[in-house]
């Protein structure tokens, strides 16, 4: 079945450091890929998405590129801020699966001054 | 602009007790979902409702029932709670007319079963 694997956290960075959170997936066909973010005490919200190979999703300084050859969708940000502290979830949507998503386990990011 | 509203936010139950988690959305979305979030497991789909009048099992439906009361409301019921159902439960909704993968989540309901 479909699955999403994320790097384990927590990831602790200093403000202005470069961020990478790894995500790889297993799925049949050509899934759409997503990053969701969960701030403390809140529900998840969509951060960015990519629907086909080589697409780059971007939002709020975060980027991720859909790499079909390596089945990856790594999240990056050039300079993190304390306000980026949250849990980040990688997810996929299988073609024909409506809006049902398969989520990874989540990676907690802590950014310190 | 409420979005997705879940009640209660916190609940403690004893093993064998029953309860219902309520969810309502005001975005006129067709589809609604219940997920549970556990440490190291991420979010797992319990049940979903693609449209009013339909419900389907997700990945982990055992021990749960759902009711799509109308287009706005989707409830999750635990008939006989077990400690393994201790979790954070999230309701979400999406617009079926737009298969974009964007789900809108509530703030979650933290359930502890003793």
Tab-separated table of C-alpha atoms in Angstrom:
chain	number	residue	atom	x	y	z
A	1	UNK	CA	0.000	0.000	0.000
A	2	UNK	CA	0.881	3.661	-0.039
A	3	UNK	CA	3.304	4.947	2.570
A	4	UNK	CA	5.263	8.048	3.480
A	5	UNK	CA	8.545	8.009	5.408
A	6	UNK	CA	9.916	11.086	7.120
A	7	UNK	CA	13.096	11.727	9.025
A	8	UNK	CA	12.661	11.433	12.752
A	9	UNK	CA	12.774	14.461	14.969
A	10	UNK	CA	12.979	16.538	16.850
A	11	UNK	CA	15.143	18.746	14.673
A	12	UNK	CA	16.653	21.644	16.619
A	13	UNK	CA	18.137	24.594	14.726
A	14	UNK	CA	19.336	28.072	15.472
A	15	UNK	CA	17.496	30.974	13.940
A	16	UNK	CA	18.611	31.712	10.349
A	17	UNK	CA	19.936	28.166	9.853
A	18	UNK	CA	19.146	26.129	6.736
A	19	UNK	CA	16.425	23.526	7.085
A	20	UNK	CA	15.957	20.207	5.316
A	21	UNK	CA	13.333	17.666	6.326
A	22	UNK	CA	13.528	14.486	4.291
A	23	UNK	CA	10.456	12.734	2.908
A	24	UNK	CA	10.263	9.661	0.676
A	25	UNK	CA	7.188	7.823	-0.491
A	26	UNK	CA	5.933	4.538	-1.862
A	27	UNK	CA	2.869	4.595	-4.083
A	28	UNK	CA	1.507	3.170	-7.285
A	29	UNK	CA	1.005	5.545	-10.147
A	30	UNK	CA	1.756	9.225	-9.870
A	31	UNK	CA	0.604	10.605	-6.523
A	32	UNK	CA	0.294	14.245	-5.563
A	33	UNK	CA	2.564	15.267	-2.695
A	34	UNK	CA	2.002	17.678	0.163
A	35	UNK	CA	3.573	19.258	3.194
A	36	UNK	CA	1.287	20.153	6.072
A	37	UNK	CA	2.305	22.104	9.182
A	38	UNK	CA	0.868	21.861	12.690
A	39	UNK	CA	1.596	24.747	15.038
A	40	UNK	CA	1.282	24.100	18.774
A	41	UNK	CA	-2.317	23.621	19.869
A	42	UNK	CA	-3.691	23.852	16.341
A	43	UNK	CA	-4.870	21.555	13.593
A	44	UNK	CA	-2.855	20.855	10.467
A	45	UNK	CA	-2.807	23.320	7.607
A	46	UNK	CA	-1.538	22.959	4.068
A	47	UNK	CA	1.924	24.452	3.556
A	48	UNK	CA	2.679	23.526	-0.057
A	49	UNK	CA	1.992	20.883	-2.682
A	50	UNK	CA	3.197	19.452	-6.004
A	51	UNK	CA	1.071	17.430	-8.363
A	52	UNK	CA	3.543	16.052	-10.919
A	53	UNK	CA	7.179	15.126	-11.312
A	54	UNK	CA	9.668	18.017	-11.199
A	55	UNK	CA	7.032	20.418	-9.860
A	56	UNK	CA	8.259	22.697	-7.099
A	57	UNK	CA	5.840	23.735	-4.395
A	58	UNK	CA	6.632	26.868	-2.388
A	59	UNK	CA	5.072	28.969	0.338
A	60	UNK	CA	6.294	31.216	3.182
A	61	UNK	CA	9.924	30.640	2.165
A	62	UNK	CA	9.569	26.850	2.206
A	63	UNK	CA	10.165	24.798	-0.937
A	64	UNK	CA	9.921	21.163	-1.972
A	65	UNK	CA	10.531	19.522	-5.364
A	66	UNK	CA	8.724	16.375	-6.530
A	67	UNK	CA	11.490	13.951	-7.524
A	68	UNK	CA	10.003	10.918	-9.235
A	69	UNK	CA	13.358	9.207	-9.794
A	70	UNK	CA	14.161	9.182	-6.077
A	71	UNK	CA	10.506	9.118	-4.874
A	72	UNK	CA	11.260	12.079	-2.637
A	73	UNK	CA	9.740	15.421	-1.635
A	74	UNK	CA	12.187	17.012	0.771
A	75	UNK	CA	11.188	20.240	2.528
A	76	UNK	CA	13.721	23.086	2.590
A	77	UNK	CA	13.970	26.617	3.900
A	78	UNK	CA	16.986	28.837	3.602
A	79	UNK	CA	16.666	30.715	6.889
A	80	UNK	CA	14.355	29.476	9.631
A	81	UNK	CA	12.716	31.652	12.262
A	82	UNK	CA	11.517	30.898	15.775
A	83	UNK	CA	7.972	31.182	14.430
A	84	UNK	CA	8.635	28.158	12.166
A	85	UNK	CA	8.721	25.880	15.223
A	86	UNK	CA	6.025	23.304	14.526
A	87	UNK	CA	5.453	19.718	13.422
A	88	UNK	CA	5.734	19.128	9.679
A	89	UNK	CA	3.899	16.292	7.930
A	90	UNK	CA	4.592	14.949	4.481
A	91	UNK	CA	1.578	13.388	2.751
A	92	UNK	CA	0.490	11.887	-0.547
A	93	UNK	CA	-2.760	11.568	-2.445
A	94	UNK	CA	-3.152	8.638	-4.773
A	95	UNK	CA	-4.738	9.271	-8.188
A	96	UNK	CA	-8.415	8.372	-7.989
A	97	UNK	CA	-8.318	8.549	-4.195
A	98	UNK	CA	-10.383	11.710	-3.912
A	99	UNK	CA	-8.962	13.896	-1.185
A	100	UNK	CA	-7.933	11.020	1.097
A	101	UNK	CA	-4.360	11.554	2.198
A	102	UNK	CA	-1.697	9.217	3.554
A	103	UNK	CA	0.482	11.002	6.103
A	104	UNK	CA	3.988	10.451	7.359
A	105	UNK	CA	4.769	10.348	11.062
A	106	UNK	CA	5.625	14.035	11.310
A	107	UNK	CA	8.884	15.815	12.138
A	108	UNK	CA	9.047	18.267	15.007
A	109	UNK	CA	11.129	21.373	14.342
A	110	UNK	CA	12.397	23.573	17.161
A	111	UNK	CA	14.076	26.840	16.270
A	112	UNK	CA	16.047	28.611	18.986
A	113	UNK	CA	17.406	32.135	19.180
B	1	UNK	CA	-14.902	32.505	10.192
B	2	UNK	CA	-15.027	29.287	12.275
B	3	UNK	CA	-13.912	26.711	9.663
B	4	UNK	CA	-13.954	23.261	11.299
B	5	UNK	CA	-15.145	23.094	14.912
B	6	UNK	CA	-14.687	20.042	17.126
B	7	UNK	CA	-16.146	19.340	20.544
B	8	UNK	CA	-15.111	18.490	23.158
B	9	UNK	CA	-11.468	19.560	23.126
B	10	UNK	CA	-10.552	17.313	26.046
B	11	UNK	CA	-12.209	14.216	27.473
B	12	UNK	CA	-11.265	11.534	29.973
B	13	UNK	CA	-13.146	8.240	29.875
B	14	UNK	CA	-13.031	4.990	31.757
B	15	UNK	CA	-12.654	1.741	29.851
B	16	UNK	CA	-16.038	0.622	28.541
B	17	UNK	CA	-17.665	4.049	28.546
B	18	UNK	CA	-19.077	5.530	25.367
B	19	UNK	CA	-18.833	8.981	23.903
B	20	UNK	CA	-19.359	10.956	20.719
B	21	UNK	CA	-16.990	13.486	19.202
B	22	UNK	CA	-18.790	16.189	17.297
B	23	UNK	CA	-17.531	17.997	14.220
B	24	UNK	CA	-19.088	20.784	12.190
B	25	UNK	CA	-17.805	22.785	9.232
B	26	UNK	CA	-19.160	26.008	7.789
B	27	UNK	CA	-17.339	25.983	4.426
B	28	UNK	CA	-20.039	24.096	2.519
B	29	UNK	CA	-17.624	21.225	1.904
B	30	UNK	CA	-18.886	17.912	0.607
B	31	UNK	CA	-16.299	15.625	2.193
B	32	UNK	CA	-15.413	15.124	5.840
B	33	UNK	CA	-12.865	12.936	7.606
B	34	UNK	CA	-11.864	11.670	11.020
B	35	UNK	CA	-8.173	11.046	11.722
B	36	UNK	CA	-6.357	9.983	14.854
B	37	UNK	CA	-2.864	11.181	15.691
B	38	UNK	CA	-0.542	9.036	17.768
B	39	UNK	CA	3.143	9.538	18.617
B	40	UNK	CA	5.363	7.898	16.014
B	41	UNK	CA	2.354	6.983	13.864
B	42	UNK	CA	1.387	10.257	12.272
B	43	UNK	CA	-2.225	10.704	11.235
B	44	UNK	CA	-4.313	7.685	10.333
B	45	UNK	CA	-7.710	7.829	8.684
B	46	UNK	CA	-10.524	6.307	10.729
B	47	UNK	CA	-13.596	7.027	8.588
B	48	UNK	CA	-14.533	9.461	5.894
B	49	UNK	CA	-17.641	10.719	4.201
B	50	UNK	CA	-17.185	11.664	0.564
B	51	UNK	CA	-20.585	13.331	0.445
B	52	UNK	CA	-23.719	13.715	2.520
B	53	UNK	CA	-25.350	10.339	3.020
B	54	UNK	CA	-22.224	8.236	2.484
B	55	UNK	CA	-19.568	6.955	4.875
B	56	UNK	CA	-16.616	4.627	4.334
B	57	UNK	CA	-13.972	2.963	6.431
B	58	UNK	CA	-10.456	4.258	6.472
B	59	UNK	CA	-7.280	2.620	7.689
B	60	UNK	CA	-8.229	2.069	11.358
B	61	UNK	CA	-12.051	1.857	11.714
B	62	UNK	CA	-12.323	-0.862	14.378
B	63	UNK	CA	-14.008	0.332	17.570
B	64	UNK	CA	-15.554	3.401	15.956
B	65	UNK	CA	-18.788	4.384	14.261
B	66	UNK	CA	-19.649	7.565	12.390
B	67	UNK	CA	-22.718	9.484	11.384
B	68	UNK	CA	-22.943	12.102	8.650
B	69	UNK	CA	-25.838	13.967	10.176
B	70	UNK	CA	-26.122	16.532	7.382
B	71	UNK	CA	-23.719	18.349	5.087
B	72	UNK	CA	-22.210	20.328	7.978
B	73	UNK	CA	-21.835	17.692	10.672
B	74	UNK	CA	-19.884	14.446	10.983
B	75	UNK	CA	-19.716	12.696	14.356
B	76	UNK	CA	-17.439	9.931	15.614
B	77	UNK	CA	-18.692	7.523	18.262
B	78	UNK	CA	-16.787	5.210	20.553
B	79	UNK	CA	-19.266	2.614	21.808
B	80	UNK	CA	-16.992	0.961	24.368
B	81	UNK	CA	-13.788	2.902	24.872
B	82	UNK	CA	-10.469	1.085	25.264
B	83	UNK	CA	-7.069	2.416	26.412
B	84	UNK	CA	-5.782	1.851	22.858
B	85	UNK	CA	-8.145	4.612	21.753
B	86	UNK	CA	-6.262	7.197	23.783
B	87	UNK	CA	-5.264	9.657	21.085
B	88	UNK	CA	-5.778	13.068	19.579
B	89	UNK	CA	-8.652	13.056	17.106
B	90	UNK	CA	-8.868	15.456	14.196
B	91	UNK	CA	-11.831	16.187	12.011
B	92	UNK	CA	-11.200	17.603	8.551
B	93	UNK	CA	-13.201	18.667	5.538
B	94	UNK	CA	-12.556	19.259	1.852
B	95	UNK	CA	-14.381	20.411	-1.231
B	96	UNK	CA	-15.009	17.302	-3.320
B	97	UNK	CA	-15.483	19.472	-6.363
B	98	UNK	CA	-11.836	20.406	-6.151
B	99	UNK	CA	-9.568	17.396	-5.903
B	100	UNK	CA	-6.637	19.396	-4.653
B	101	UNK	CA	-5.614	17.448	-1.597
B	102	UNK	CA	-6.266	20.415	0.647
B	103	UNK	CA	-7.932	19.373	3.854
B	104	UNK	CA	-9.092	21.865	6.467
B	105	UNK	CA	-8.571	20.606	9.997
B	106	UNK	CA	-10.160	21.336	13.320
B	107	UNK	CA	-8.049	21.990	16.401
B	108	UNK	CA	-8.301	18.434	17.652
B	109	UNK	CA	-9.899	16.553	20.539
B	110	UNK	CA	-7.607	14.938	23.090
B	111	UNK	CA	-9.130	11.739	24.461
B	112	UNK	CA	-7.706	9.742	27.356
B	113	UNK	CA	-9.126	6.320	28.195
B	114	UNK	CA	-8.170	4.997	31.631
